[in-house]
């Protein structure tokens, strides 16, 4: 099974918290939470929120920071990206 | 020499970019860039900005995510924190 990825974008923080809880509750061993630009803070709120909600049943694996180019040709600009590897330490399974 | 720390707060991103460049330019081997809550995105913009400005003369060491309690007693709430260890790979020295 390839690595599962959760891209944190413009939806409310709670939507991603629920989505990550569901992925982990279905038994995903690892989920990479990725966010671009101004959504980086939200991604960290989501992973820390899930860590508290699950009573520390997650841990952090590799956390990567890099940049990606966005925009039309000749008008690209660099935008930072964060990837947070969330490791499932036994989040309660749900159907 | 203890580890140098740059706390990214409410000032404009450019102020922290300049401050980090100055710290590295004075020869600091490592700087821990720390930010709380909604300033986490800004911290990542700062470190990636300095990485580009220095032509990749920095690398990332340990990146830590955790939470801290803020607020009055009985009204504390958890707020996420990021710590990004910036390693100096030879940023041009300045007086």
XYZ file of N, CA and C in Angstrom:
570
model
N 0.857 -1.170 0.000
C 0.000 0.000 0.000
C 0.904 1.234 0.000
N 0.713 2.152 -1.020
C 1.561 3.346 -1.109
C 1.272 4.243 0.080
N 2.110 5.237 0.246
C 1.928 6.144 1.378
C 0.689 7.006 1.139
N -0.126 7.163 2.195
C -1.311 8.009 2.057
C -0.902 9.450 2.299
N -1.515 10.365 1.527
C -1.185 11.789 1.630
C -2.452 12.581 1.899
N -2.365 13.521 2.833
C -3.475 14.431 3.095
C -2.993 15.848 2.774
N -3.571 16.458 1.731
C -3.183 17.817 1.342
C -4.086 18.824 2.057
N -3.500 19.614 2.934
C -4.253 20.618 3.703
C -4.334 21.887 2.867
N -5.603 22.260 2.539
C -5.781 23.444 1.697
C -6.688 24.465 2.341
N -7.737 24.905 1.587
C -8.558 26.037 2.015
C -9.736 25.650 2.908
N -10.021 24.352 3.043
C -11.174 23.962 3.886
C -10.886 24.314 5.352
N -11.909 24.324 6.222
C -11.667 24.596 7.643
C -10.758 23.529 8.262
N -10.025 23.901 9.283
C -9.111 22.998 9.992
C -9.831 21.715 10.435
N -11.072 21.868 10.898
C -11.808 20.703 11.426
C -12.025 19.631 10.354
N -12.186 20.074 9.111
C -12.411 19.108 8.015
C -11.182 18.220 7.859
N -10.001 18.791 7.978
C -8.766 18.004 7.819
C -8.481 17.165 9.059
N -8.849 17.699 10.229
C -8.676 16.923 11.473
C -9.504 15.646 11.382
N -10.756 15.795 10.924
C -11.652 14.632 10.786
C -11.104 13.667 9.736
N -10.612 14.239 8.615
C -10.107 13.393 7.528
C -8.891 12.576 8.000
N -7.987 13.225 8.733
C -6.783 12.524 9.226
C -7.173 11.452 10.248
N -8.118 11.779 11.141
C -8.588 10.801 12.140
C -9.187 9.577 11.418
N -9.943 9.829 10.342
C -10.582 8.739 9.589
C -9.534 7.861 8.919
N -8.533 8.482 8.284
C -7.468 7.718 7.612
C -6.736 6.833 8.632
N -6.395 7.408 9.791
C -5.680 6.652 10.829
C -6.598 5.590 11.438
N -7.884 5.935 11.593
C -8.855 4.995 12.165
C -9.096 3.799 11.266
N -8.834 3.972 9.953
C -8.979 2.835 9.015
C -7.696 2.002 8.980
N -6.697 2.401 9.792
C -5.508 1.575 9.931
C -4.324 1.994 9.086
N -4.359 3.187 8.489
C -3.187 3.628 7.702
C -1.982 3.685 8.630
N -0.878 2.987 8.320
C 0.284 2.997 9.208
C 0.968 4.375 9.243
N 0.955 5.078 8.111
C 1.563 6.423 8.032
C 0.720 7.284 7.108
N 0.650 8.574 7.412
C -0.005 9.536 6.525
C 0.940 10.735 6.408
N 1.213 11.155 5.166
C 2.012 12.372 4.973
C 1.050 13.544 4.839
N 1.142 14.460 5.785
C 0.305 15.667 5.744
C 1.122 16.751 5.049
N 0.583 17.229 3.904
C 1.321 18.236 3.107
C 0.529 19.531 3.045
N 1.254 20.676 3.110
C 0.583 21.978 2.965
C 1.536 22.946 2.287
N 0.936 23.897 1.566
C 1.705 24.860 0.784
C 1.437 26.268 1.324
N 2.505 27.083 1.391
C 2.345 28.502 1.696
C 1.623 28.771 3.004
N 0.614 29.665 2.936
C -0.077 30.104 4.165
C -0.859 28.989 4.864
N -1.043 27.829 4.227
C -1.746 26.717 4.885
C -0.832 25.874 5.757
N 0.453 26.226 5.801
C 1.408 25.451 6.609
C 1.026 25.480 8.091
N 0.657 26.653 8.589
C 0.248 26.716 10.009
C -0.922 25.774 10.270
N -1.905 25.794 9.352
C -3.112 24.956 9.537
C -2.730 23.479 9.626
N -1.766 23.062 8.791
C -1.355 21.645 8.803
C -0.809 21.264 10.177
N -0.061 22.171 10.806
C 0.527 21.870 12.120
C -0.566 21.870 13.201
N -1.554 22.784 13.056
C -2.706 22.743 13.978
C -3.432 21.394 13.863
N -3.556 20.889 12.624
C -4.282 19.631 12.399
C -3.537 18.464 13.057
N -2.224 18.338 12.793
C -1.503 17.177 13.325
C -1.413 17.234 14.857
N -1.209 18.426 15.400
C -1.153 18.529 16.862
C -2.535 18.294 17.474
N -3.577 18.734 16.772
C -4.948 18.488 17.251
C -5.237 17.007 17.307
N -4.829 16.278 16.250
C -5.068 14.823 16.221
C -4.203 14.133 17.273
N -3.008 14.626 17.513
C -2.154 14.027 18.540
C -2.850 14.114 19.911
N -3.436 15.286 20.180
C -4.133 15.444 21.472
C -5.406 14.588 21.500
N -6.209 14.632 20.393
C -7.479 13.890 20.362
C -7.269 12.391 20.564
N -6.142 11.869 20.051
C -5.910 10.413 20.132
C -5.103 10.047 21.381
N -4.814 11.040 22.223
C -4.045 10.731 23.441
C -2.653 10.233 23.076
N -2.004 10.968 22.193
C -0.619 10.640 21.791
C -0.488 9.286 21.097
N -1.517 8.900 20.369
C -1.418 7.636 19.599
C -0.823 7.878 18.206
N -0.225 9.070 18.022
C 0.547 9.298 16.789
C 1.920 9.825 17.183
N 2.870 9.660 16.269
C 4.200 10.253 16.466
C 4.596 10.880 15.129
N 5.668 11.659 15.152
C 6.116 12.287 13.915
C 7.311 11.531 13.361
N 7.236 11.221 12.092
C 8.400 10.663 11.403
C 9.146 11.814 10.772
N 9.475 11.728 9.498
C 10.246 12.756 8.790
C 9.377 14.009 8.590
N 9.957 15.165 8.914
C 9.288 16.444 8.601
C 10.171 17.153 7.570
N 9.636 17.440 6.398
C 10.438 18.034 5.306
C 9.912 19.427 4.983
N 10.839 20.327 4.687
C 10.497 21.681 4.221
C 11.240 21.908 2.912
N 10.536 22.358 1.895
C 11.171 22.678 0.600
C 10.302 23.720 -0.111
N 10.642 24.049 -1.341
C 9.836 25.022 -2.081
C 9.382 24.430 -3.402
N 8.267 24.922 -3.884
C 7.759 24.502 -5.187
C 7.470 25.768 -5.997
N 7.513 25.634 -7.322
C 7.253 26.792 -8.192
C 5.772 26.812 -8.554
N 5.150 27.962 -8.409
C 3.726 28.078 -8.789
C 3.560 29.274 -9.712
N 2.524 29.248 -10.506
C 2.231 30.397 -11.374
C 2.503 30.061 -12.830
N 2.099 30.994 -13.717
C 2.256 30.832 -15.164
C 3.742 30.861 -15.556
N 4.026 30.310 -16.760
C 5.419 30.348 -17.251
C 5.887 31.810 -17.266
N 7.167 31.975 -16.898
C 7.806 33.306 -16.815
C 7.267 34.159 -15.665
N 6.269 33.623 -14.943
C 5.775 34.386 -13.782
C 5.785 33.499 -12.537
N 6.608 32.384 -12.644
C 6.612 31.486 -11.485
C 7.172 32.188 -10.249
N 6.690 31.723 -9.113
C 7.334 32.163 -7.878
C 7.440 30.952 -6.940
N 8.456 31.014 -6.073
C 8.699 29.918 -5.132
C 7.764 30.044 -3.942
N 7.151 28.918 -3.555
C 6.274 28.905 -2.385
C 6.717 27.744 -1.497
N 6.837 27.971 -0.194
C 7.308 26.884 0.678
C 6.250 25.796 0.873
N 6.761 24.596 1.109
C 5.908 23.417 1.326
C 6.406 22.714 2.593
N 5.460 22.165 3.385
C 5.854 21.305 4.499
C 5.226 19.937 4.291
N 5.988 18.901 4.610
C 5.466 17.529 4.619
C 5.725 16.952 6.004
N 4.661 16.567 6.665
C 4.755 16.039 8.030
C 4.317 14.584 7.999
N 5.262 13.678 8.272
C 4.927 12.250 8.276
C 4.329 11.904 9.637
N 3.058 11.496 9.633
C 2.360 11.123 10.866
C 2.366 9.602 10.973
N 2.925 9.089 12.045
C 3.045 7.639 12.243
C 1.941 7.180 13.202
N 1.191 6.162 12.780
C 0.065 5.651 13.557
C 0.570 4.703 14.647
N 0.429 5.082 15.911
C 0.910 4.249 17.030
C -0.221 3.399 17.611
N -1.374 3.350 16.889
C -2.466 2.517 17.409
C -3.740 3.305 17.613
N -4.015 4.247 16.715
C -5.265 5.000 16.802
C -6.411 4.008 16.704
N -7.413 4.191 17.593
C -8.560 3.271 17.664
C -9.154 3.060 16.285
N -9.286 1.770 15.902
C -9.792 1.450 14.566
C -11.288 1.696 14.510
N -11.738 2.236 13.360
C -13.177 2.438 13.133
C -13.470 1.847 11.772
N -14.671 1.379 11.579
C -15.026 0.691 10.308
C -14.796 1.641 9.143
N 29.437 28.028 22.888
C 28.423 29.006 22.551
C 27.103 28.245 22.440
N 26.044 28.696 23.271
C 24.757 28.004 23.250
C 24.120 28.166 21.882
N 23.067 27.390 21.652
C 22.390 27.446 20.346
C 21.681 28.801 20.218
N 21.800 29.418 19.064
C 21.104 30.684 18.852
C 19.677 30.395 18.422
N 18.755 31.210 18.905
C 17.330 31.020 18.610
C 16.755 32.294 18.005
N 15.977 32.141 16.938
C 15.259 33.278 16.336
C 13.767 33.007 16.479
N 13.079 33.819 17.292
C 11.636 33.645 17.485
C 10.890 34.506 16.465
N 10.176 33.844 15.575
C 9.418 34.550 14.529
C 8.049 34.908 15.097
N 7.797 36.241 15.154
C 6.526 36.688 15.729
C 5.745 37.562 14.772
N 5.346 38.752 15.241
C 4.401 39.592 14.494
C 5.067 40.549 13.497
N 6.405 40.675 13.583
C 7.050 41.609 12.638
C 6.902 41.090 11.205
N 7.161 41.950 10.182
C 7.091 41.473 8.795
C 8.126 40.378 8.543
N 7.818 39.503 7.596
C 8.710 38.391 7.229
C 10.125 38.899 6.916
N 10.210 40.034 6.220
C 11.532 40.556 5.795
C 12.423 40.855 7.001
N 11.820 41.281 8.103
C 12.627 41.604 9.300
C 13.327 40.348 9.806
N 12.620 39.211 9.781
C 13.209 37.955 10.270
C 14.187 37.379 9.263
N 13.906 37.582 7.974
C 14.846 37.117 6.938
C 16.185 37.820 7.126
N 16.126 39.133 7.334
C 17.355 39.915 7.541
C 18.066 39.476 8.833
N 17.258 39.242 9.888
C 17.852 38.862 11.180
C 18.566 37.504 11.073
N 17.931 36.563 10.373
C 18.546 35.232 10.219
C 19.810 35.328 9.358
N 19.736 36.119 8.266
C 20.919 36.305 7.408
C 22.072 36.896 8.234
N 21.765 37.842 9.108
C 22.790 38.502 9.940
C 23.414 37.511 10.918
N 22.572 36.714 11.568
C 23.068 35.716 12.523
C 24.004 34.730 11.822
N 23.584 34.246 10.645
C 24.403 33.285 9.890
C 25.658 33.976 9.340
N 25.491 35.230 8.924
C 26.618 35.978 8.379
C 27.685 36.263 9.421
N 27.274 36.258 10.698
C 28.246 36.460 11.789
C 28.897 35.131 12.179
N 28.501 34.050 11.489
C 29.188 32.773 11.692
C 28.492 31.799 12.615
N 27.250 32.062 12.976
C 26.546 31.102 13.844
C 26.477 29.761 13.124
N 26.974 28.672 13.740
C 26.952 27.366 13.062
C 25.523 26.827 12.872
N 24.655 27.101 13.868
C 23.254 26.665 13.788
C 22.365 27.733 14.393
N 21.153 27.880 13.850
C 20.158 28.771 14.444
C 18.845 27.997 14.490
N 18.204 27.987 15.656
C 16.880 27.362 15.760
C 15.838 28.454 15.539
N 15.071 28.284 14.465
C 14.000 29.241 14.158
C 12.718 28.672 14.763
N 12.131 29.429 15.694
C 10.925 28.952 16.401
C 9.752 29.878 16.114
N 8.558 29.279 15.956
C 7.350 30.092 15.762
C 6.169 29.380 16.402
N 5.195 30.169 16.821
C 4.028 29.656 17.535
C 2.776 29.980 16.721
N 1.847 29.017 16.696
C 0.523 29.266 16.112
C 0.559 29.740 14.674
N -0.157 30.844 14.422
C -0.321 31.327 13.036
C 0.977 31.859 12.425
N 2.031 32.046 13.232
C 3.317 32.499 12.679
C 4.164 31.353 12.139
N 3.658 30.118 12.227
C 4.430 28.967 11.749
C 4.684 29.084 10.247
N 3.659 29.472 9.478
C 3.875 29.620 8.024
C 4.985 30.627 7.757
N 4.943 31.748 8.480
C 5.949 32.811 8.259
C 7.371 32.274 8.506
N 7.523 31.453 9.546
C 8.849 30.903 9.864
C 9.384 30.086 8.680
N 8.487 29.330 8.026
C 8.918 28.500 6.896
C 9.232 29.374 5.681
N 8.446 30.445 5.477
C 8.773 31.403 4.402
C 10.165 32.007 4.657
N 10.483 32.293 5.919
C 11.777 32.917 6.255
C 12.928 31.958 5.948
N 12.838 30.705 6.438
C 13.965 29.784 6.240
C 14.139 29.438 4.761
N 13.034 29.261 4.043
C 13.154 28.958 2.615
C 13.657 30.178 1.839
N 13.254 31.364 2.282
C 13.749 32.598 1.646
C 15.258 32.721 1.811
N 15.742 32.438 3.025
C 17.187 32.525 3.285
C 17.917 31.427 2.514
N 17.323 30.254 2.395
C 17.961 29.177 1.630
C 18.191 29.636 0.189
N 17.156 30.266 -0.393
C 17.309 30.746 -1.786
C 18.312 31.891 -1.864
N 18.191 32.874 -0.933
C 19.069 34.060 -0.957
C 20.544 33.671 -0.844
N 20.815 32.599 -0.073
C 22.218 32.209 0.146
C 22.673 31.166 -0.883
N 21.802 30.840 -1.826
C 22.188 29.850 -2.830
C 22.449 28.497 -2.182
N 21.487 28.092 -1.345
C 21.583 26.774 -0.691
C 22.791 26.635 0.242
N 23.171 27.733 0.882
C 24.278 27.635 1.848
C 23.748 27.320 3.253
N 22.472 26.896 3.331
C 21.949 26.387 4.607
C 21.317 25.031 4.346
N 21.231 24.235 5.417
C 20.508 22.955 5.326
C 19.635 22.869 6.574
N 18.724 21.906 6.581
C 17.859 21.750 7.740
C 18.360 20.595 8.607
N 18.475 20.875 9.907
C 18.753 19.805 10.855
C 17.418 19.274 11.357
N 17.271 19.200 12.665
C 16.048 18.654 13.274
C 14.900 19.666 13.097
N 13.742 19.155 12.698
C 12.535 20.000 12.672
C 11.566 19.388 13.674
N 11.169 20.150 14.678
C 10.309 19.627 15.751
C 8.965 20.341 15.754
N 7.922 19.562 16.020
C 6.573 20.129 16.179
C 6.046 19.653 17.527
N 5.518 20.560 18.317
C 4.917 20.207 19.611
C 3.911 21.286 19.979
N 3.347 21.216 21.176
C 2.375 22.237 21.588
C 2.801 22.864 22.904
N 2.388 24.091 23.100
C 2.652 24.781 24.356
C 1.326 25.334 24.880
N 1.246 25.509 26.190
C 0.008 26.025 26.791
C 0.105 27.550 26.907
N -0.916 28.243 26.457
C -0.904 29.714 26.584
C -2.210 30.152 27.239
N -2.167 31.314 27.882
C -3.397 31.853 28.467
C -3.350 31.824 29.980
N -4.355 32.471 30.595
C -4.445 32.557 32.056
C -4.715 31.175 32.654
N -4.419 31.024 33.977
C -4.712 29.758 34.665
C -6.201 29.447 34.500
N -6.477 28.146 34.278
C -7.845 27.639 34.055
C -8.405 28.060 32.702
N -7.648 28.864 31.953
C -8.145 29.213 30.597
C -7.081 28.898 29.557
N -6.094 28.000 29.994
C -5.019 27.702 29.043
C -5.572 27.010 27.815
N -4.919 27.202 26.712
C -5.231 26.394 25.529
C -3.905 26.021 24.859
N -3.970 24.868 24.166
C -2.763 24.363 23.502
C -2.573 25.065 22.179
N -1.338 25.507 21.910
C -1.030 26.154 20.633
C 0.198 25.446 20.047
N 0.170 25.126 18.749
C 1.309 24.394 18.178
C 2.546 25.278 18.010
N 3.696 24.635 18.089
C 5.002 25.309 17.947
C 5.823 24.525 16.931
N 6.594 25.259 16.102
C 7.570 24.588 15.235
C 8.960 25.098 15.594
N 9.929 24.190 15.583
C 11.335 24.557 15.744
C 12.096 24.005 14.541
N 12.707 24.886 13.783
C 13.427 24.499 12.567
C 14.909 24.787 12.807
N 15.710 23.714 12.840
C 17.152 23.902 13.040
C 17.794 24.214 11.685
N 18.342 25.422 11.560
C 19.001 25.847 10.315
C 20.509 25.667 10.502
N 21.112 24.875 9.620
C 22.548 24.580 9.717
C 23.295 25.456 8.705
N 24.318 26.150 9.153
C 25.090 27.068 8.315
C 26.126 26.282 7.503
N 25.968 26.262 6.193
C 26.900 25.505 5.328
C 27.954 26.435 4.727
N 28.060 27.660 5.297
C 29.082 28.564 4.762
C 28.494 29.843 4.199
N 27.461 30.363 4.862
C 26.897 31.656 4.450
C 28.013 32.692 4.524
N 28.076 33.526 3.452
C 29.142 34.530 3.368
C 29.219 35.345 4.659
N 30.451 35.413 5.228
C 30.611 36.106 6.519
C 30.536 37.618 6.304
N 29.888 38.315 7.272
C 29.830 39.787 7.235
C 30.249 40.269 8.612
N 30.793 41.413 8.720
C 31.322 41.908 10.010
C 30.221 41.942 11.047
